[in-house]
Amino acid sequence: MASTVGVIYSSMNEENIPELTRVRSMGSVPIGGRYRVVDFALSNMVNSGITTVGLITKSNYQSLMDHLGTGKYWDLARKDGGLILLPPYSDETETLYKNRLEALKGATAFLKKCNEDFVVLADSDSVYKLDYSKVIDYHIEKNADITMVYHEHEVVKSHYYMTFETAKDGRVKEIQINPAVGSVKKNYINVMVARTSFILRLIQDAIQHGYKSFGRDILSPGVSTYNIYGYKLDGYFASISSLSKYFEINFDLLNKEIRNEIFGNRDVYTKVNDSSPAKFADTACVKNSLISDGCLIEGTVENCILFRGVKIGRGAVIKNCIIMADNIIGENCNLQYVVSDKNSVIRDNRVLAGCEIQPYFIGKGVLI
C-alpha cells in the first residue's frame, strides 16, 4: 500500500443524535455491546496498513480519550506515527471549529509534518468495513485528485448529507447536497482519499477565499475543475442519523449475516476491560441477545443489547432494549424499546415502553 496517513473527525454530525452526544463526542457513542463508533473507522485504517492516524477532537471528548488511551489496542502506541489526538483549535483562532472545513484547517500543522503521500479522511458516525488500500489503488489508477466513497441506499434525511452522480468511468459529474429523500442514490459516506499535498493546497485556497463549507464551496463547484471519482462500498453500511437509526443499527448486529460481515475476516478492535464473565441465574431466560461480560441476569432478556456490568433483577422482563454499561434494572420491571445510557438505575416494578421508530430514552446516571 502507498504511504498513507489517516484523519478521523470524532465530532461530526453530533446534532443527529443529541440524546447521546450531550455528554460525549460522536466517536465515543457506545454501540454493539462493547464498542464505540470510532472503533470501526479506526480499525478499518489499521487493517489497511495505516499506522499514523490523527483524530480531530472538539468538545466532550473526555470519554473518547479514556477509550482510546495511547492507542495500544489498535497497535498505534508507536514512537513514530501512531494515534495522535488533534486539538479543536487552529493556529489562527482560539474558538472551536464550526464545520468540517474549519476542523481540517486546524489539522494543517499535523498534515504538514506527515511524510505520507496520501491521506484518508473519515467520519466516526458509521458502521461498515472497508479496505482503504483498495480505495488508494483505485485513486491512483484513475489519476484522481479526490476519490469519494459512496454506498447505494435510500436517501435518509439528516442534518447534512450528500449524494452524487457518476459517469460510466466513475468520474463524479454532479454533487447534490441535502436532496429529496426517499429514492436510492449514491450516498457519500464521508470517506475521502486524496494526495496529502493536494489537500493542503485545498485548505490554503479555502483560507485565501474565505470558504466556509467543504461540500458547498469546494466539492460541488470542483466537479468541473478537479478529477473527482466515486468508489463504491459494497455490503453493509449504516450511519447514525437519528436515535431511531442508532436503535436500528444496534439491532442489525443481532443478524448473524451482518454480524459476520462486520466482525469476520478482519477484526474490529476496541478497548479491552478485564472483567468477570456474564452470570446467569437459574431464573434467567435469554433469547437472541448480545450480553457483555460482567452482566448479572436474573430475569428475562429478549432481543436486547446489554453492555458491560448490567444487572437485570429477578422477575424483570426486558425486550428490544439497549442497556448501556453499569445499568441496574430492578425486580419485576417491564421494559420494551428502551435505550438507557450508562450508570442509570430503574427501581423495582417500573414499566417503561417506547416503540421501534421512537424508543424511550433514559439519560446517563438517571434514577427512575
XYZ file of C-alpha atoms in Angstrom, residues 78-313:
236
model
C 4.225 3.960 18.491
C 7.248 6.237 18.721
C 6.940 7.058 15.029
C 3.406 7.947 13.992
C 0.680 6.100 15.881
C -2.505 7.686 17.232
C -2.367 11.462 17.640
C -5.201 13.478 19.195
C -5.542 16.818 17.411
C -6.906 19.800 19.397
C -10.091 21.536 18.193
C -8.277 24.825 17.638
C -6.150 26.021 14.756
C -3.115 28.316 14.866
C -5.318 31.172 13.663
C -8.184 31.074 16.159
C -8.969 30.229 19.773
C -12.579 29.258 19.092
C -13.952 25.789 18.391
C -14.364 24.879 14.745
C -17.886 25.154 13.366
C -17.711 22.863 10.340
C -15.664 20.263 8.523
C -13.505 22.762 6.673
C -12.541 24.639 9.833
C -11.726 21.320 11.501
C -9.460 20.420 8.600
C -7.756 23.818 8.792
C -6.908 23.010 12.395
C -5.199 19.800 11.237
C -2.929 21.615 8.757
C 0.133 21.563 11.025
C -0.299 17.806 11.552
C -0.586 17.125 7.803
C 2.456 19.278 7.001
C 4.588 17.191 9.347
C 3.458 13.936 7.738
C 5.653 12.348 5.082
C 2.897 10.108 3.709
C 1.838 10.611 0.090
C -1.886 10.091 0.612
C -4.466 10.957 3.244
C -7.739 9.195 4.112
C -10.372 11.458 5.692
C -13.186 9.659 7.512
C -16.031 10.388 9.911
C -16.709 8.331 13.024
C -20.504 8.049 12.887
C -20.895 4.910 10.749
C -20.667 1.124 10.894
C -19.011 -0.517 7.876
C -15.978 -2.487 6.755
C -13.673 -1.086 4.086
C -10.129 -1.822 2.916
C -8.758 1.663 2.322
C -5.797 0.245 0.396
C -8.186 -0.723 -2.412
C -9.515 2.843 -2.494
C -5.940 4.134 -2.752
C -5.218 1.746 -5.651
C -8.386 2.927 -7.425
C -7.417 6.544 -6.767
C -4.002 6.010 -8.365
C -5.443 4.036 -11.285
C -7.864 6.847 -12.138
C -5.228 9.552 -11.597
C -7.849 11.245 -9.422
C -7.489 14.411 -7.403
C -10.196 13.270 -4.964
C -11.875 9.902 -4.525
C -15.193 9.932 -2.649
C -16.516 6.650 -1.251
C -20.251 6.059 -1.656
C -22.869 3.466 -0.788
C -26.079 2.935 -2.741
C -29.129 3.085 -0.494
C -32.293 5.082 0.008
C -31.581 8.678 0.951
C -32.291 9.275 4.649
C -32.854 12.771 5.986
C -30.307 14.091 8.445
C -28.773 17.449 9.308
C -26.364 17.350 6.351
C -25.931 14.714 3.661
C -24.550 14.497 0.157
C -25.254 12.370 -2.919
C -23.712 12.413 -6.372
C -23.980 11.104 -9.904
C -21.113 9.461 -11.772
C -20.246 8.817 -15.394
C -19.575 5.295 -16.701
C -15.876 5.592 -15.864
C -16.692 6.514 -12.245
C -15.994 10.242 -12.516
C -18.324 12.395 -10.426
C -20.364 14.681 -12.684
C -22.805 16.215 -10.199
C -22.975 16.605 -6.414
C -26.245 17.203 -4.574
C -26.382 18.492 -1.012
C -29.458 17.622 1.073
C -31.525 16.308 -1.891
C -35.075 14.991 -1.539
C -35.274 11.781 0.487
C -36.950 8.532 -0.448
C -35.036 7.362 -3.525
C -31.985 5.137 -3.901
C -28.904 7.176 -4.753
C -25.129 7.151 -4.415
C -24.736 8.428 -0.874
C -21.363 9.893 0.052
C -20.302 8.194 3.293
C -17.858 10.939 4.325
C -14.771 8.908 3.438
C -12.355 10.636 1.059
C -8.912 9.900 -0.372
C -6.503 12.458 -1.854
C -2.818 13.231 -2.027
C -1.677 14.975 1.135
C -0.151 17.807 -0.899
C -3.451 18.294 -2.752
C -5.473 18.540 0.473
C -3.017 21.101 1.837
C -3.432 23.186 -1.334
C -7.224 22.990 -0.978
C -7.006 24.179 2.626
C -4.745 27.088 1.694
C -7.051 28.069 -1.155
C -10.060 27.905 1.189
C -8.333 30.224 3.670
C -7.479 32.738 0.957
C -11.029 32.821 -0.422
C -12.817 32.680 2.929
C -14.636 29.426 2.187
C -16.864 28.060 4.940
C -18.163 24.723 3.647
C -16.087 21.854 2.259
C -19.071 20.477 0.364
C -20.681 23.633 -0.986
C -17.556 25.742 -1.573
C -15.038 23.112 -2.682
C -16.513 19.764 -3.731
C -19.689 20.854 -5.509
C -18.118 23.594 -7.691
C -14.942 21.498 -8.035
C -16.695 18.804 -10.102
C -15.810 20.670 -13.304
C -12.319 21.638 -12.120
C -10.868 18.593 -10.367
C -10.722 14.903 -11.234
C -13.221 13.663 -8.647
C -14.097 9.963 -8.749
C -16.522 7.785 -6.807
C -15.600 4.446 -5.232
C -18.469 2.100 -4.390
C -18.642 0.424 -0.991
C -20.447 -2.895 -1.278
C -22.017 -4.715 1.631
C -23.381 -3.364 4.894
C -23.241 0.330 5.719
C -25.225 2.322 8.273
C -24.795 5.852 9.564
C -26.226 7.246 12.798
C -28.675 9.851 11.537
C -31.140 9.757 14.473
C -31.888 7.915 17.711
C -34.184 5.515 15.850
C -31.404 4.808 13.327
C -28.973 4.185 16.194
C -31.519 1.755 17.608
C -31.825 0.026 14.221
C -28.042 -0.292 13.723
C -27.575 -1.984 17.092
C -30.286 -4.500 16.303
C -28.795 -5.153 12.873
C -25.890 -6.674 14.791
C -28.260 -9.349 16.107
C -28.499 -10.531 12.495
C -25.898 -13.286 12.096
C -25.092 -12.442 8.458
C -24.493 -8.762 9.190
C -22.524 -9.574 12.334
C -20.277 -11.988 10.415
C -19.747 -9.437 7.666
C -18.695 -6.670 10.050
C -16.674 -8.706 12.542
C -15.475 -11.597 10.365
C -12.149 -11.867 8.487
C -10.698 -8.618 9.839
C -11.080 -7.692 13.486
C -12.802 -4.644 14.886
C -10.543 -3.522 17.726
C -11.682 -1.813 20.901
C -10.580 -1.115 24.450
C -10.311 -4.291 26.481
C -11.721 -4.326 30.014
C -10.720 -7.151 32.323
C -13.979 -8.126 33.986
C -15.649 -11.356 35.003
C -17.825 -13.328 32.569
C -21.572 -12.731 32.479
C -23.545 -14.675 35.116
C -26.970 -16.216 34.516
C -29.131 -17.195 37.480
C -31.418 -20.249 37.341
C -34.335 -17.787 36.878
C -32.765 -16.193 33.790
C -34.170 -16.585 30.311
C -32.176 -15.045 27.425
C -33.088 -15.117 23.725
C -31.399 -13.572 20.681
C -29.348 -11.021 22.623
C -25.791 -9.724 22.890
C -24.662 -9.994 26.515
C -21.350 -8.403 27.507
C -19.011 -9.502 30.258
C -19.714 -8.501 33.833
C -23.508 -8.755 33.450
C -25.755 -10.451 36.009
C -29.041 -11.750 34.584
C -31.823 -12.964 36.884
C -34.812 -12.052 34.698
C -35.940 -12.384 31.062
C -33.942 -10.734 28.272
C -35.123 -10.972 24.663
C -33.773 -9.224 21.535
C -31.547 -6.924 23.593
C -28.061 -5.441 23.630
C -26.573 -5.369 27.133
C -23.271 -3.585 27.714
C -20.742 -4.404 30.431
C -21.815 -4.660 34.062
C -25.600 -4.548 33.546
C -27.733 -6.147 36.271
C -31.232 -7.440 35.476
C -33.317 -8.188 38.567
